[in-house]
């Protein structure tokens, strides 16, 4: 673990069907946080996609595994399974952290680990691999119904090493 340096943020407007944050431009690990996110349509599922040149990649090239009260896994999908059963109701909004690896590499597959919380008692852990060896510059979300709720926000940070010298 190291320090987090702010890179960029994105906030959903009233009629945004997707929300993406970009700015990945080095081989460092990047972290995306989202607080109090929910779809505008109650109980919609929210999915993740990598971005290429600022646009969410919709090709069927995602493999994912998630544990959310049941194991979910699949290959050859147009997105990574996300979070489902959340809504605008208090206690059903999402907080999540996504760690992004190899996103800047043009010779390795981008992959991410995901941890999230929905309300006080529901947690989701897992990750996905984007099965394409080309650089990704960010991460995006979208619900399977309706829009991302206005005010939902993604924040991108670069994680930098914080070395402590043990020399005396």
XYZ file of N, CA and C in Angstrom:
504
model
N 0.853 -1.178 0.000
C 0.000 0.000 0.000
C 0.891 1.230 0.000
N 0.432 2.248 -0.615
C 1.174 3.497 -0.670
C 0.239 4.668 -0.548
N 0.726 5.811 -0.971
C -0.093 7.019 -0.965
C -0.985 7.017 -2.197
N -2.114 7.680 -2.084
C -3.004 7.865 -3.224
C -2.911 9.312 -3.685
N -2.641 9.502 -4.967
C -2.584 10.835 -5.554
C -3.795 11.028 -6.449
N -4.532 12.098 -6.207
C -5.723 12.391 -7.004
C -5.340 12.572 -8.471
N -6.134 11.955 -9.381
C -5.923 12.091 -10.819
C -7.098 12.810 -11.467
N -8.318 12.307 -11.257
C -9.491 12.883 -11.919
C -10.760 12.387 -11.239
N -11.869 13.049 -11.544
C -13.172 12.584 -11.068
C -14.211 12.858 -12.133
N -15.327 12.169 -12.022
C -16.451 12.356 -12.933
C -17.735 12.239 -12.128
N -18.682 13.110 -12.423
C -19.963 13.133 -11.719
C -21.089 13.019 -12.728
N -22.043 12.143 -12.464
C -23.157 11.916 -13.387
C -24.120 13.088 -13.389
N -24.569 13.445 -14.574
C -25.619 14.441 -14.739
C -26.991 13.776 -14.683
N -28.026 14.538 -14.959
C -29.399 14.051 -14.831
C -29.758 12.958 -15.835
N -29.093 12.901 -16.984
C -29.495 11.927 -17.996
C -28.325 11.111 -18.538
N -27.331 10.828 -17.686
C -26.173 10.051 -18.112
C -26.443 8.558 -18.002
N -26.342 7.857 -19.121
C -26.532 6.409 -19.128
C -25.284 5.674 -18.680
N -24.135 6.342 -18.778
C -22.867 5.770 -18.329
C -22.104 6.834 -17.557
N -21.100 6.393 -16.827
C -20.213 7.310 -16.123
C -18.814 6.718 -16.189
N -17.850 7.493 -16.651
C -16.472 7.022 -16.782
C -15.519 8.048 -16.197
N -14.414 7.545 -15.670
C -13.330 8.400 -15.209
C -12.057 7.924 -15.903
N -11.311 8.862 -16.466
C -10.101 8.511 -17.209
C -8.912 9.304 -16.677
N -7.732 8.899 -17.114
C -6.514 9.588 -16.695
C -5.384 8.621 -16.390
N -5.594 7.330 -16.631
C -4.530 6.354 -16.415
C -3.517 6.498 -17.532
N -2.271 6.829 -17.170
C -1.255 7.075 -18.196
C 0.132 6.596 -17.786
N 0.196 5.707 -16.791
C 1.476 5.133 -16.378
C 1.229 3.689 -15.945
N 2.294 2.979 -15.650
C 2.179 1.576 -15.262
C 1.897 1.379 -13.778
N 1.639 2.449 -13.065
C 1.307 2.349 -11.642
C -0.045 1.672 -11.462
N -0.319 1.250 -10.224
C -1.641 0.767 -9.867
C -2.525 1.990 -9.668
N -3.732 1.946 -10.205
C -4.698 3.024 -10.027
C -5.885 2.495 -9.239
N -6.520 3.392 -8.500
C -7.651 3.014 -7.667
C -8.821 3.941 -7.982
N -9.993 3.358 -8.188
C -11.218 4.124 -8.413
C -12.124 3.920 -7.210
N -12.574 5.016 -6.644
C -13.536 4.984 -5.551
C -14.856 5.568 -6.028
N -15.919 5.031 -5.493
C -17.236 5.606 -5.726
C -17.986 5.568 -4.402
N -18.596 6.687 -4.078
C -19.346 6.791 -2.836
C -20.796 7.118 -3.159
N -21.705 6.409 -2.485
C -23.135 6.742 -2.579
C -23.648 6.674 -4.009
N -23.197 5.676 -4.772
C -23.625 5.514 -6.161
C -24.859 4.618 -6.207
N -25.737 4.913 -7.131
C -26.899 4.059 -7.358
C -27.459 4.353 -8.741
N -28.206 3.391 -9.308
C -28.828 3.639 -10.598
C -30.090 4.479 -10.407
N -30.474 5.196 -11.437
C -31.698 5.995 -11.354
C -32.929 5.093 -11.306
N -32.813 3.880 -11.812
C -33.898 2.897 -11.769
C -33.626 1.937 -10.622
N -34.540 1.861 -9.658
C -34.343 0.983 -8.507
C -34.100 -0.455 -8.953
N -33.223 -1.126 -8.241
C -32.849 -2.531 -8.385
C -32.148 -2.870 -9.700
N -31.707 -1.892 -10.457
C -30.932 -2.174 -11.667
C -29.557 -2.716 -11.259
N -28.939 -3.456 -12.150
C -27.585 -3.959 -11.942
C -26.601 -2.969 -12.544
N -25.529 -2.697 -11.837
C -24.492 -1.803 -12.335
C -23.306 -2.643 -12.787
N -22.790 -2.359 -13.986
C -21.677 -3.100 -14.574
C -20.457 -2.210 -14.733
N -19.276 -2.847 -14.895
C -18.016 -2.141 -15.136
C -17.512 -2.434 -16.529
N -16.828 -1.448 -17.100
C -16.091 -1.615 -18.353
C -14.824 -0.777 -18.293
N -13.764 -1.222 -18.984
C -12.579 -0.388 -19.132
C -12.860 0.640 -20.214
N -12.095 1.722 -20.201
C -12.220 2.710 -21.274
C -10.963 2.687 -22.133
N -11.179 2.866 -23.419
C -10.114 2.994 -24.418
C -10.312 4.360 -25.048
N -9.326 5.224 -24.941
C -9.432 6.601 -25.446
C -10.694 7.278 -24.934
N -11.029 7.036 -23.665
C -12.154 7.697 -23.013
C -13.519 7.092 -23.265
N -13.593 6.021 -24.062
C -14.876 5.388 -24.398
C -14.940 3.991 -23.802
N -16.065 3.642 -23.172
C -16.218 2.318 -22.597
C -16.154 1.266 -23.700
N -15.331 0.232 -23.485
C -15.155 -0.843 -24.459
C -16.278 -1.858 -24.290
N -17.131 -1.979 -25.310
C -18.307 -2.842 -25.246
C -18.095 -4.197 -25.919
N -16.878 -4.488 -26.376
C -16.603 -5.783 -27.006
C -16.798 -6.909 -25.993
N -17.139 -8.074 -26.488
C -17.354 -9.240 -25.618
C -16.016 -9.840 -25.214
N -15.337 -9.156 -24.331
C -13.977 -9.566 -23.985
C -13.680 -9.448 -22.491
N -14.671 -9.649 -21.654
C -14.487 -9.574 -20.204
C -14.710 -10.946 -19.578
N -13.851 -11.300 -18.661
C -14.018 -12.486 -17.832
C -14.062 -11.991 -16.399
N -15.030 -12.467 -15.626
C -15.157 -11.957 -14.260
C -15.530 -13.055 -13.287
N -15.283 -12.781 -12.042
C -15.717 -13.614 -10.938
C -16.080 -12.706 -9.781
N -17.248 -12.899 -9.230
C -17.727 -12.061 -8.131
C -18.366 -12.947 -7.068
N -18.288 -12.538 -5.855
C -18.967 -13.216 -4.761
C -19.870 -12.197 -4.087
N -21.155 -12.357 -4.303
C -22.160 -11.458 -3.732
C -23.345 -12.311 -3.321
N -23.271 -12.885 -2.157
C -24.310 -13.781 -1.664
C -24.503 -14.980 -2.586
N -23.735 -15.063 -3.659
C -23.720 -16.193 -4.582
C -22.540 -15.959 -5.513
N -21.929 -17.027 -5.959
C -20.806 -16.874 -6.874
C -21.307 -16.570 -8.277
N -20.729 -15.562 -8.905
C -21.043 -15.203 -10.275
C -19.756 -15.274 -11.071
N -19.778 -15.961 -12.204
C -18.606 -15.984 -13.055
C -19.031 -16.238 -14.486
N -18.267 -15.675 -15.423
C -18.615 -15.810 -16.819
C -17.434 -15.382 -17.667
N -17.454 -15.734 -18.927
C -16.423 -15.322 -19.870
C -17.081 -14.791 -21.132
N -16.323 -14.048 -21.933
C -16.819 -13.550 -23.208
C -17.978 -12.583 -23.101
N -17.986 -11.782 -22.069
C -19.088 -10.846 -21.842
C -18.726 -9.448 -22.331
N -19.736 -8.615 -22.552
C -19.534 -7.236 -23.010
C -19.313 -6.279 -21.843
N -19.199 -6.806 -20.633
C -18.965 -6.019 -19.423
C -18.620 -6.981 -18.306
N -18.189 -6.438 -17.190
C -17.986 -7.249 -15.999
C -19.236 -7.131 -15.148
N -19.694 -8.263 -14.630
C -20.838 -8.249 -13.722
C -20.544 -7.259 -12.624
N -21.543 -6.562 -12.218
C -21.332 -5.535 -11.213
C -22.118 -5.801 -9.967
N -22.858 -4.836 -9.561
C -23.602 -4.891 -8.316
C -25.086 -4.857 -8.622
N -25.834 -5.715 -7.976
C -27.259 -5.762 -8.252
C -28.056 -5.651 -6.969
N -29.332 -5.308 -7.116
C -30.200 -5.207 -5.963
C -30.055 -3.922 -5.176
N -29.320 -2.976 -5.700
C -29.179 -1.714 -4.978
C -30.172 -0.700 -5.549
N -30.411 0.331 -4.806
C -31.431 1.284 -5.220
C -31.205 2.623 -4.544
N -32.140 3.514 -4.773
C -32.090 4.841 -4.174
C -32.444 4.823 -2.695
N -33.011 3.726 -2.240
C -33.434 3.644 -0.843
C -32.239 3.757 0.096
N -32.406 4.448 1.211
C -31.316 4.494 2.183
C -30.888 3.071 2.552
N -29.603 2.848 2.647
C -29.094 1.527 2.972
C -28.897 0.627 1.775
N -29.248 1.068 0.569
C -29.087 0.255 -0.634
C -28.150 0.906 -1.646
N -27.498 1.988 -1.271
C -26.558 2.654 -2.165
C -25.190 1.998 -2.049
N -24.333 2.207 -3.050
C -23.068 1.487 -3.145
C -21.874 2.360 -2.789
N -20.931 1.764 -2.110
C -19.594 2.312 -1.926
C -18.663 1.252 -2.492
N -17.751 1.622 -3.397
C -16.835 0.603 -3.890
C -15.445 1.144 -4.147
N -14.501 0.177 -4.217
C -13.098 0.438 -4.490
C -12.674 -0.566 -5.551
N -12.092 -0.061 -6.638
C -11.594 -0.918 -7.710
C -10.110 -0.623 -7.894
N -9.268 -1.632 -7.770
C -7.840 -1.482 -8.022
C -7.563 -1.929 -9.451
N -6.943 -1.066 -10.235
C -6.729 -1.288 -11.671
C -5.259 -1.608 -11.939
N -5.016 -2.738 -12.588
C -3.663 -3.216 -12.875
C -3.450 -3.364 -14.379
N -2.239 -3.069 -14.841
C -1.835 -3.219 -16.249
C -2.672 -2.369 -17.206
N -3.377 -1.384 -16.739
C -4.255 -0.613 -17.612
C -3.479 0.153 -18.676
N -2.298 0.624 -18.368
C -1.531 1.423 -19.320
C -0.734 0.565 -20.310
N -0.661 -0.724 -20.077
C 0.161 -1.612 -20.896
C -0.520 -1.952 -22.221
N 0.244 -1.887 -23.297
C -0.282 -2.303 -24.605
C 0.049 -3.764 -24.888
N 0.763 -4.433 -23.965
C 1.137 -5.824 -24.189
C 0.585 -6.774 -23.120
N -0.169 -6.246 -22.150
C -0.759 -7.076 -21.103
C -2.254 -6.791 -21.014
N -2.980 -7.757 -20.459
C -4.417 -7.585 -20.265
C -4.677 -6.731 -19.022
N -5.622 -5.810 -19.121
C -6.043 -5.018 -17.968
C -6.860 -5.920 -17.041
N -6.645 -5.773 -15.734
C -7.495 -6.493 -14.789
C -7.715 -5.642 -13.557
N -8.751 -5.978 -12.807
C -9.104 -5.185 -11.631
C -9.622 -6.081 -10.521
N -9.367 -5.654 -9.292
C -9.985 -6.285 -8.134
C -11.019 -5.316 -7.590
N -12.105 -5.855 -7.107
C -13.245 -5.034 -6.707
C -13.681 -5.420 -5.299
N -13.909 -4.426 -4.468
C -14.545 -4.653 -3.177
C -15.593 -3.564 -3.010
N -16.752 -3.971 -2.548
C -17.832 -2.990 -2.430
C -18.744 -3.335 -1.271
N -19.506 -2.349 -0.905
C -20.481 -2.503 0.158
C -21.789 -1.880 -0.289
N -22.864 -2.620 -0.079
C -24.205 -2.109 -0.359
C -24.938 -2.084 0.976
N -25.233 -0.900 1.438
C -25.868 -0.791 2.742
C -24.927 -1.239 3.842
N -25.497 -1.638 4.964
C -24.671 -1.985 6.115
C -24.217 -3.437 6.125
N -24.936 -4.336 5.450
C -24.658 -5.760 5.617
C -24.371 -6.541 4.350
N -24.305 -5.916 3.199
C -24.056 -6.643 1.952
C -22.714 -6.228 1.376
N -21.895 -7.220 1.058
C -20.572 -6.966 0.518
C -20.380 -7.765 -0.764
N -19.552 -7.259 -1.647
C -19.254 -7.926 -2.906
C -17.749 -7.852 -3.127
N -17.138 -8.983 -3.481
C -15.713 -9.041 -3.752
C -15.495 -9.798 -5.052
N -14.478 -9.430 -5.777
C -14.161 -10.166 -6.990
C -13.238 -9.392 -7.887
N -13.401 -9.629 -9.176
C -12.566 -8.932 -10.127
C -12.906 -9.302 -11.543
N -12.201 -8.665 -12.471
C -12.398 -8.987 -13.876
C -11.101 -8.821 -14.641
N -11.044 -9.469 -15.788
C -9.944 -9.337 -16.734
C -10.541 -8.874 -18.049
N -9.942 -7.865 -18.639
C -10.316 -7.450 -19.993
C -9.375 -8.205 -20.905
N -9.909 -9.146 -21.665
C -9.121 -10.110 -22.430
C -8.547 -9.521 -23.722
N -8.056 -8.313 -23.654
C -7.483 -7.627 -24.816
C -6.126 -7.069 -24.399
N -5.114 -7.252 -25.214
C -3.794 -6.706 -24.890
C -3.620 -5.356 -25.568
N -4.273 -4.375 -24.997
C -4.123 -2.985 -25.441
C -4.352 -2.084 -24.240
N -3.806 -0.890 -24.288
C -3.875 0.028 -23.155
C -5.310 0.490 -22.892
N -5.632 0.607 -21.609
C -6.909 1.161 -21.152
C -6.579 2.435 -20.385
N -7.437 3.459 -20.492
C -7.128 4.726 -19.822
C -8.056 5.073 -18.675
N -8.997 4.178 -18.366
C -9.909 4.470 -17.270
C -10.904 3.357 -17.051
N -11.911 3.663 -16.255
C -12.933 2.705 -15.860
C -14.288 3.379 -15.929
N -15.281 2.627 -16.372
C -16.630 3.172 -16.458
C -17.655 2.234 -15.859
N -18.808 2.784 -15.523
C -19.936 2.009 -15.011
C -21.167 2.347 -15.829
N -22.128 1.434 -15.810
C -23.424 1.698 -16.428
C -24.444 0.733 -15.844
N -25.689 1.151 -15.683
C -26.732 0.244 -15.203
C -27.389 -0.480 -16.380
N -27.974 -1.647 -16.106
C -28.652 -2.391 -17.166
C -30.043 -1.831 -17.463
N -30.492 -0.878 -16.683
C -31.781 -0.225 -16.936
C -31.681 1.225 -16.482
N -32.153 2.125 -17.316
C -32.150 3.536 -16.947
C -30.768 4.148 -16.967
N -30.584 5.172 -16.169
C -29.345 5.940 -16.119
C -28.628 5.762 -14.790
N -27.411 6.271 -14.743
C -26.707 6.414 -13.480
C -27.369 7.598 -12.777
N -27.621 7.481 -11.503
C -28.305 8.559 -10.786
C -27.461 9.827 -10.767
N -28.128 10.945 -10.932
C -27.458 12.244 -10.901
C -26.688 12.401 -9.592
N -25.468 12.871 -9.700
C -24.635 13.086 -8.526
C -23.724 11.910 -8.179
N -23.956 10.746 -8.789
C -23.042 9.619 -8.565
C -21.657 10.041 -9.030
N -20.628 9.657 -8.283
C -19.295 10.190 -8.570
C -18.241 9.100 -8.522
N -17.366 9.092 -9.526
C -16.191 8.227 -9.565
C -14.964 9.099 -9.365
N -14.019 8.628 -8.551
C -12.783 9.365 -8.311
C -11.613 8.421 -8.581
N -10.675 8.874 -9.416
C -9.513 8.082 -9.808
C -8.273 8.594 -9.090
N -7.520 7.667 -8.499
C -6.266 7.975 -7.832
C -5.165 7.092 -8.388
N -3.939 7.606 -8.385
C -2.758 6.799 -8.680
C -2.173 6.379 -7.338
N -1.876 5.084 -7.210
C -1.259 4.601 -5.988
C 0.247 4.605 -6.182
N 0.933 5.316 -5.316
C 2.392 5.407 -5.406
C 3.007 4.793 -4.152
N 4.152 4.168 -4.335
C 4.827 3.495 -3.220
C 5.223 4.500 -2.152
N 5.136 4.071 -0.951
C 5.557 4.872 0.190
C 6.580 4.048 0.951
N 7.827 4.206 0.565
C 8.881 3.383 1.156
C 9.379 3.988 2.464
N 9.584 3.109 3.407
C 10.138 3.517 4.686
C 11.508 2.869 4.806
N 12.510 3.635 5.034
C 13.854 3.115 5.181
C 14.014 2.459 6.546
N 14.616 1.287 6.552
C 14.864 0.572 7.811
C 16.317 0.772 8.258
N 17.048 1.636 7.547
C 18.442 1.904 7.908
C 18.505 2.649 9.229
N 19.496 2.307 10.022
C 19.658 3.020 11.301
C 20.980 3.743 11.338
